[in-house]
N, CA, C and O atoms as a Maestro MAE file, in Angstrom:
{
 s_m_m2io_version
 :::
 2.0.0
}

f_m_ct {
 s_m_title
 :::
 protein
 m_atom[172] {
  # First column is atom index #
  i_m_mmod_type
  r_m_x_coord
  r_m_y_coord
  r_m_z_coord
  i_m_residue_number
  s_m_chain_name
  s_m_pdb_residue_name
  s_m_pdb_atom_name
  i_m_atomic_number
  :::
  1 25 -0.318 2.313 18.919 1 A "UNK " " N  " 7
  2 3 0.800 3.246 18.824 1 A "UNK " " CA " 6
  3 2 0.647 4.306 19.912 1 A "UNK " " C  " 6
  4 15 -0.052 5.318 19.848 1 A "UNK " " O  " 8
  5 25 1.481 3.869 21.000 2 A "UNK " " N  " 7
  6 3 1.356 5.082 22.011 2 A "UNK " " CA " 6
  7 2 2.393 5.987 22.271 2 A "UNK " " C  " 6
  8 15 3.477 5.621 22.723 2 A "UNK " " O  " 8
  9 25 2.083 7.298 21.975 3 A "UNK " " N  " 7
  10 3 3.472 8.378 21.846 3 A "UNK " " CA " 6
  11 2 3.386 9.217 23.263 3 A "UNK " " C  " 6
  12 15 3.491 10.439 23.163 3 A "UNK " " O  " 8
  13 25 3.181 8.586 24.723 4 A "UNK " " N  " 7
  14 3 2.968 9.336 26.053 4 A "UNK " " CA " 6
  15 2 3.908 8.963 26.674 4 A "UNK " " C  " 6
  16 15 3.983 9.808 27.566 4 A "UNK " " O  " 8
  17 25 4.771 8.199 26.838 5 A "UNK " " N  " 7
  18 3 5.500 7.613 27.877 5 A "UNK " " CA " 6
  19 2 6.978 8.491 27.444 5 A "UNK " " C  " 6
  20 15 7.078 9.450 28.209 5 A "UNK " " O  " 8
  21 25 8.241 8.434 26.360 6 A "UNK " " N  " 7
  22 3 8.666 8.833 25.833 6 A "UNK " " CA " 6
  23 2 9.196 8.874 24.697 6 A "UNK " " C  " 6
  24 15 10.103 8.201 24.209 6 A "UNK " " O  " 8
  25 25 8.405 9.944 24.177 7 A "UNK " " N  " 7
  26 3 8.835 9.884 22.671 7 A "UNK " " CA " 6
  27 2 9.709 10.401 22.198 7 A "UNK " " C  " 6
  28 15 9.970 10.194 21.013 7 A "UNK " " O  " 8
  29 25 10.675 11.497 23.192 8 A "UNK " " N  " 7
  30 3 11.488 12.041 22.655 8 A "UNK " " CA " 6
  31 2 12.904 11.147 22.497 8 A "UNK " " C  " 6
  32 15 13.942 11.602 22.017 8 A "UNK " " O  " 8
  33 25 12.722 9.763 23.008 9 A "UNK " " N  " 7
  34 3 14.447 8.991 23.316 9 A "UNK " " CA " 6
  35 2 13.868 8.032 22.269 9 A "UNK " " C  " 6
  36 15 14.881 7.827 21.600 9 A "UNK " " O  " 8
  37 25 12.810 7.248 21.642 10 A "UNK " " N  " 7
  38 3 12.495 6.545 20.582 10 A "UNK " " CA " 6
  39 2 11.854 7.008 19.189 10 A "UNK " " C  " 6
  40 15 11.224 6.339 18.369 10 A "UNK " " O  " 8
  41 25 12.272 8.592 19.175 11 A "UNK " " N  " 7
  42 3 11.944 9.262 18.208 11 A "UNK " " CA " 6
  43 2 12.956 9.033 16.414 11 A "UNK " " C  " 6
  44 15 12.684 9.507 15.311 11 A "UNK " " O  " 8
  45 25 13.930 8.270 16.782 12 A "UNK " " N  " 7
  46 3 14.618 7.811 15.627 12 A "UNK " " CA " 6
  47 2 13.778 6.648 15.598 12 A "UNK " " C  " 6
  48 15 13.120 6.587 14.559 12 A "UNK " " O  " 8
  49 25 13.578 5.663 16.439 13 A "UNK " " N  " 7
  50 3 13.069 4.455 15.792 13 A "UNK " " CA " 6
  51 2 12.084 4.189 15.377 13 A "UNK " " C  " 6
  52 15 11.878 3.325 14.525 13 A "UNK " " O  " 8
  53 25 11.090 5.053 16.032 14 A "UNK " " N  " 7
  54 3 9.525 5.515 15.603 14 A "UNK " " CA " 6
  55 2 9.728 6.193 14.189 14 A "UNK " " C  " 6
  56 15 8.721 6.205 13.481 14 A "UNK " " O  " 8
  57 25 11.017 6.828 13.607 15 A "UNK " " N  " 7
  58 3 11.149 7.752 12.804 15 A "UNK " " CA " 6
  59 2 11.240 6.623 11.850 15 A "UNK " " C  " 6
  60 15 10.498 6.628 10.867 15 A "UNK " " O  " 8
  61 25 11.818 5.957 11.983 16 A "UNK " " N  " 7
  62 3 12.652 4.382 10.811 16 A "UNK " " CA " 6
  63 2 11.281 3.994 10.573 16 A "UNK " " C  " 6
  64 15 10.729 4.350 9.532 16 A "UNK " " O  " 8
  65 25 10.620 3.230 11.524 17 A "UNK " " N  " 7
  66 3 9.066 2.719 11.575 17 A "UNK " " CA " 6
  67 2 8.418 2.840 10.482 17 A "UNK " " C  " 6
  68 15 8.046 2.083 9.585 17 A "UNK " " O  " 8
  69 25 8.300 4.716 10.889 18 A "UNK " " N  " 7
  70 3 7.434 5.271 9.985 18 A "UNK " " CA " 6
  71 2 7.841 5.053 8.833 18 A "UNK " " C  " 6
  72 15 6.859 4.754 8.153 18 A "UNK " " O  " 8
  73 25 8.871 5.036 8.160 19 A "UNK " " N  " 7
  74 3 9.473 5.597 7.020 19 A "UNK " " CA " 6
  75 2 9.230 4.163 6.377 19 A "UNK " " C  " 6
  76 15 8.834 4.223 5.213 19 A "UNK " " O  " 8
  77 25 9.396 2.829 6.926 20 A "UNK " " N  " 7
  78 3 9.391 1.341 6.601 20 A "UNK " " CA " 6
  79 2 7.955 0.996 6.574 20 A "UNK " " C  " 6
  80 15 7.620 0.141 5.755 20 A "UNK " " O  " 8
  81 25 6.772 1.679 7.569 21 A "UNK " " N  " 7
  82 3 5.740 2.043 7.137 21 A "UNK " " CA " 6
  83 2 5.132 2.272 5.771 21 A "UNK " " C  " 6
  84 15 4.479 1.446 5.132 21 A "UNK " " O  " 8
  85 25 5.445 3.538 5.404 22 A "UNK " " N  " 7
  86 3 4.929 4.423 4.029 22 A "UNK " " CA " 6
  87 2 5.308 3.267 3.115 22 A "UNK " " C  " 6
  88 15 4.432 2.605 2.557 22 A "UNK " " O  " 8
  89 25 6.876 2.966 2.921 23 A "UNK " " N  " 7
  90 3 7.678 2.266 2.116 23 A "UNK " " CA " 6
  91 2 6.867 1.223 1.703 23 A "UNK " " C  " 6
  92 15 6.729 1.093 0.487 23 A "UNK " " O  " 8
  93 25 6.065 0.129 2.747 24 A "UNK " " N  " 7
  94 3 5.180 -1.061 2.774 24 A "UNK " " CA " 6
  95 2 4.293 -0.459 1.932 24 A "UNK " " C  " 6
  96 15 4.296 -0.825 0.757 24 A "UNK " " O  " 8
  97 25 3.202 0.762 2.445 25 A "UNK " " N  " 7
  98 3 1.592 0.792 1.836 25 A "UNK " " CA " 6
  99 2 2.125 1.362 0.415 25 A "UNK " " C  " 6
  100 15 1.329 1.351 -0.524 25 A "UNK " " O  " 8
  101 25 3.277 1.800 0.239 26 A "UNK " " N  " 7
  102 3 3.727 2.082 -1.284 26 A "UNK " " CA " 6
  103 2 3.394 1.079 -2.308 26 A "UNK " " C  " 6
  104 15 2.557 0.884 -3.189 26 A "UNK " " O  " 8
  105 25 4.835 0.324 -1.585 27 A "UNK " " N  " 7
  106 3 4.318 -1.268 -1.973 27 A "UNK " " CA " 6
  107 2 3.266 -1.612 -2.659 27 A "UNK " " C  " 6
  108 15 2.989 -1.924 -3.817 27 A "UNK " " O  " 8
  109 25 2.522 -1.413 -1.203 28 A "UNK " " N  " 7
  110 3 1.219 -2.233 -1.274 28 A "UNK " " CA " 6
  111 2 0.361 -1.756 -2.577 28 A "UNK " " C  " 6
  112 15 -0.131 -2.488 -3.435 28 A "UNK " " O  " 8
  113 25 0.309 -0.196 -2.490 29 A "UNK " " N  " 7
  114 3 -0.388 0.396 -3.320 29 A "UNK " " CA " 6
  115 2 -0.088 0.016 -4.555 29 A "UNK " " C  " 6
  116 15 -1.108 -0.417 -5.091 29 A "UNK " " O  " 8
  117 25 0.755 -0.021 -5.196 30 A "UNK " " N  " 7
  118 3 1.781 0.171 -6.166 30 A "UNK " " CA " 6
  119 2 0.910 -1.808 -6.941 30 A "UNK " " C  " 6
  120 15 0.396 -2.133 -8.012 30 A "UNK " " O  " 8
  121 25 1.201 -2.515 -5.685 31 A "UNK " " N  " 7
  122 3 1.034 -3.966 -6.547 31 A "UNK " " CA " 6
  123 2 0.012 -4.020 -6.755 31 A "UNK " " C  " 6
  124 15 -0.350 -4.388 -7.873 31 A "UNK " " O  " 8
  125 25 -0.917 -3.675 -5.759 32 A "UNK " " N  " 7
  126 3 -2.449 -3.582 -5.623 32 A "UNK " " CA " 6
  127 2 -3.022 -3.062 -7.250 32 A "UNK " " C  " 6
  128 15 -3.731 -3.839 -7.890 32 A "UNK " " O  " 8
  129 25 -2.697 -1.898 -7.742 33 A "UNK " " N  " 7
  130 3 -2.988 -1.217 -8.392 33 A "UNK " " CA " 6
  131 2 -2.359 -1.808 -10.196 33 A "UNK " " C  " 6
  132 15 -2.568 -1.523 -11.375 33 A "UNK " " O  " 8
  133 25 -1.429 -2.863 -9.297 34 A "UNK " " N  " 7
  134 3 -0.592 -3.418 -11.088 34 A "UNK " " CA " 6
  135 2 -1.580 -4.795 -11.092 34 A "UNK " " C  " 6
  136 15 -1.787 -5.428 -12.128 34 A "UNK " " O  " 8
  137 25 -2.123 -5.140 -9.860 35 A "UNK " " N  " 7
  138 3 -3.007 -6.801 -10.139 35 A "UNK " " CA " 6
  139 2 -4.271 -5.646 -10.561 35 A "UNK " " C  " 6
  140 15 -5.155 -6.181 -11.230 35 A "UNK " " O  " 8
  141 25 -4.420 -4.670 -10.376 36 A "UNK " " N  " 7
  142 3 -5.943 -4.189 -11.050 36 A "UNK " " CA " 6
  143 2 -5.995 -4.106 -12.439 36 A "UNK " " C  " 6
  144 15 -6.841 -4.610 -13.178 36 A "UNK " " O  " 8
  145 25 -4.510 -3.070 -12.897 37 A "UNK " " N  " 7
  146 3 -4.314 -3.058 -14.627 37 A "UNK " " CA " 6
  147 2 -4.500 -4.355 -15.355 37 A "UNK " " C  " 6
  148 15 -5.025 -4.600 -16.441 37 A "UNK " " O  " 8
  149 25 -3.898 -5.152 -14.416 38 A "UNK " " N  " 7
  150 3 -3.644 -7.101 -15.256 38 A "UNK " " CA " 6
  151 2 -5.023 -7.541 -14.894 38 A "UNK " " C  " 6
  152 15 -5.314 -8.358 -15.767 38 A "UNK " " O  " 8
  153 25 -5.948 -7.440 -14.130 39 A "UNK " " N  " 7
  154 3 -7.289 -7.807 -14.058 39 A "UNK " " CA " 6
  155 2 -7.721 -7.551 -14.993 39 A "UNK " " C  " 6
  156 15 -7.858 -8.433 -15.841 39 A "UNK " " O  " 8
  157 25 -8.094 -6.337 -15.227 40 A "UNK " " N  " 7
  158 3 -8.648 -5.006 -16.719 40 A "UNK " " CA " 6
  159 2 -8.256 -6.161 -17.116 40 A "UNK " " C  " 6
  160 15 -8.869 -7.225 -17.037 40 A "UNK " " O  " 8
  161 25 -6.793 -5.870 -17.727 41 A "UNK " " N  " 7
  162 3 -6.578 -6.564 -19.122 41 A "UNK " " CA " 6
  163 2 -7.242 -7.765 -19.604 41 A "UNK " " C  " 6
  164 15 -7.774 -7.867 -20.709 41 A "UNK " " O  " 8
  165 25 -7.170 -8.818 -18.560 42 A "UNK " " N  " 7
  166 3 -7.582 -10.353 -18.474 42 A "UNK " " CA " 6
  167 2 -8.898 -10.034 -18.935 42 A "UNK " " C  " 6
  168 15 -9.120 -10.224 -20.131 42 A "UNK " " O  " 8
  169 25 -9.681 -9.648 -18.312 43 A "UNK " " N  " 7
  170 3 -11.190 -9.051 -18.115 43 A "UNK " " CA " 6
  171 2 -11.466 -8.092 -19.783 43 A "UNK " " C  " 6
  172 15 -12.527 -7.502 -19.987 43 A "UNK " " O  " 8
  :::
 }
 m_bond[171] {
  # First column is bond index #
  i_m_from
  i_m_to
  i_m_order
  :::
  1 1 2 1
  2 2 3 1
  3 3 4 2
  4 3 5 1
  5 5 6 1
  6 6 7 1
  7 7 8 2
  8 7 9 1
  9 9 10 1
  10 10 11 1
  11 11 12 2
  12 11 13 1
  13 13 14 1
  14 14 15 1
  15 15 16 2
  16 15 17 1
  17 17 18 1
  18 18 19 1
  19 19 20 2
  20 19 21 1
  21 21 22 1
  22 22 23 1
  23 23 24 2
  24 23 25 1
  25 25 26 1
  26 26 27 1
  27 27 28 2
  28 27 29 1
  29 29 30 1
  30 30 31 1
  31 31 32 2
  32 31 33 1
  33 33 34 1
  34 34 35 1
  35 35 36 2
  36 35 37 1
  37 37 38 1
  38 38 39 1
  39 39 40 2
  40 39 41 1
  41 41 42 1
  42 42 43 1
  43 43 44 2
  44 43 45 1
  45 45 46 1
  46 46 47 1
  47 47 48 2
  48 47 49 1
  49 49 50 1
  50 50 51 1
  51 51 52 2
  52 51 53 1
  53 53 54 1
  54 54 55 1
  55 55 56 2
  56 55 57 1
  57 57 58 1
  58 58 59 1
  59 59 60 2
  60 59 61 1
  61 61 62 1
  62 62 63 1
  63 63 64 2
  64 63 65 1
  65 65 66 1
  66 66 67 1
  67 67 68 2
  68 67 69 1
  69 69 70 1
  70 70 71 1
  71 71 72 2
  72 71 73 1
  73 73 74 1
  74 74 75 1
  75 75 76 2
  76 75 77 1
  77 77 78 1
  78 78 79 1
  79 79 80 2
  80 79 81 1
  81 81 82 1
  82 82 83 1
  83 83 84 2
  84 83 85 1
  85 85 86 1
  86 86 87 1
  87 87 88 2
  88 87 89 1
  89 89 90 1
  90 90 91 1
  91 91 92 2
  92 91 93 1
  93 93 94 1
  94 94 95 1
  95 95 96 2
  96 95 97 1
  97 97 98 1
  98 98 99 1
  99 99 100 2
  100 99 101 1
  101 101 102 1
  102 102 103 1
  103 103 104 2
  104 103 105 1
  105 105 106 1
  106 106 107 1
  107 107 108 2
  108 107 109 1
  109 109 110 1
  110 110 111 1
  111 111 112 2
  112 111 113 1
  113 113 114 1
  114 114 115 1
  115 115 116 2
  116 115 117 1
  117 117 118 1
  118 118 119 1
  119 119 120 2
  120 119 121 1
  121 121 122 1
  122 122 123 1
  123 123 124 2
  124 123 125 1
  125 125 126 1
  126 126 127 1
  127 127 128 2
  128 127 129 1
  129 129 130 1
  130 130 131 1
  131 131 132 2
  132 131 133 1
  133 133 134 1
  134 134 135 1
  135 135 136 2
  136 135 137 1
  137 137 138 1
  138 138 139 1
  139 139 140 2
  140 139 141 1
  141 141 142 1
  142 142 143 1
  143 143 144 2
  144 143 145 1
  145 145 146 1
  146 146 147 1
  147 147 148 2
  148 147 149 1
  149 149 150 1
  150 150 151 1
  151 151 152 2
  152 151 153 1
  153 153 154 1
  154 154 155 1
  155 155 156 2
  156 155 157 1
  157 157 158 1
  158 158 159 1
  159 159 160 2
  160 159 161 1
  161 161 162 1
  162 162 163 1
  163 163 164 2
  164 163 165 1
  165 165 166 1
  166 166 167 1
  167 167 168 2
  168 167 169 1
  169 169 170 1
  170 170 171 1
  171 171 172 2
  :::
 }
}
């Protein structure tokens, strides 16, 4: 991720990125953390 060349003219799409970013490790977190409860349980 390189922000030197210009960031001020790809600063919306870097902005979307980010936002589709977080959205993913949410995700991620979120399922990650529901296969742990259903592990427990199994377990």
């Amino acid at each position: 991720m390189r922000h030197d060349d210009h960031g001020d003219q790809s600063f919306g799409k870097s902005g979307v990125k980010i936002r589709g970013g977080l959205i993913y490790l949410a995700f991620l977190l979120a399922s990650s953390i529901g296969i742990l409860f259903y592990a427990g349980d199994v377990i």
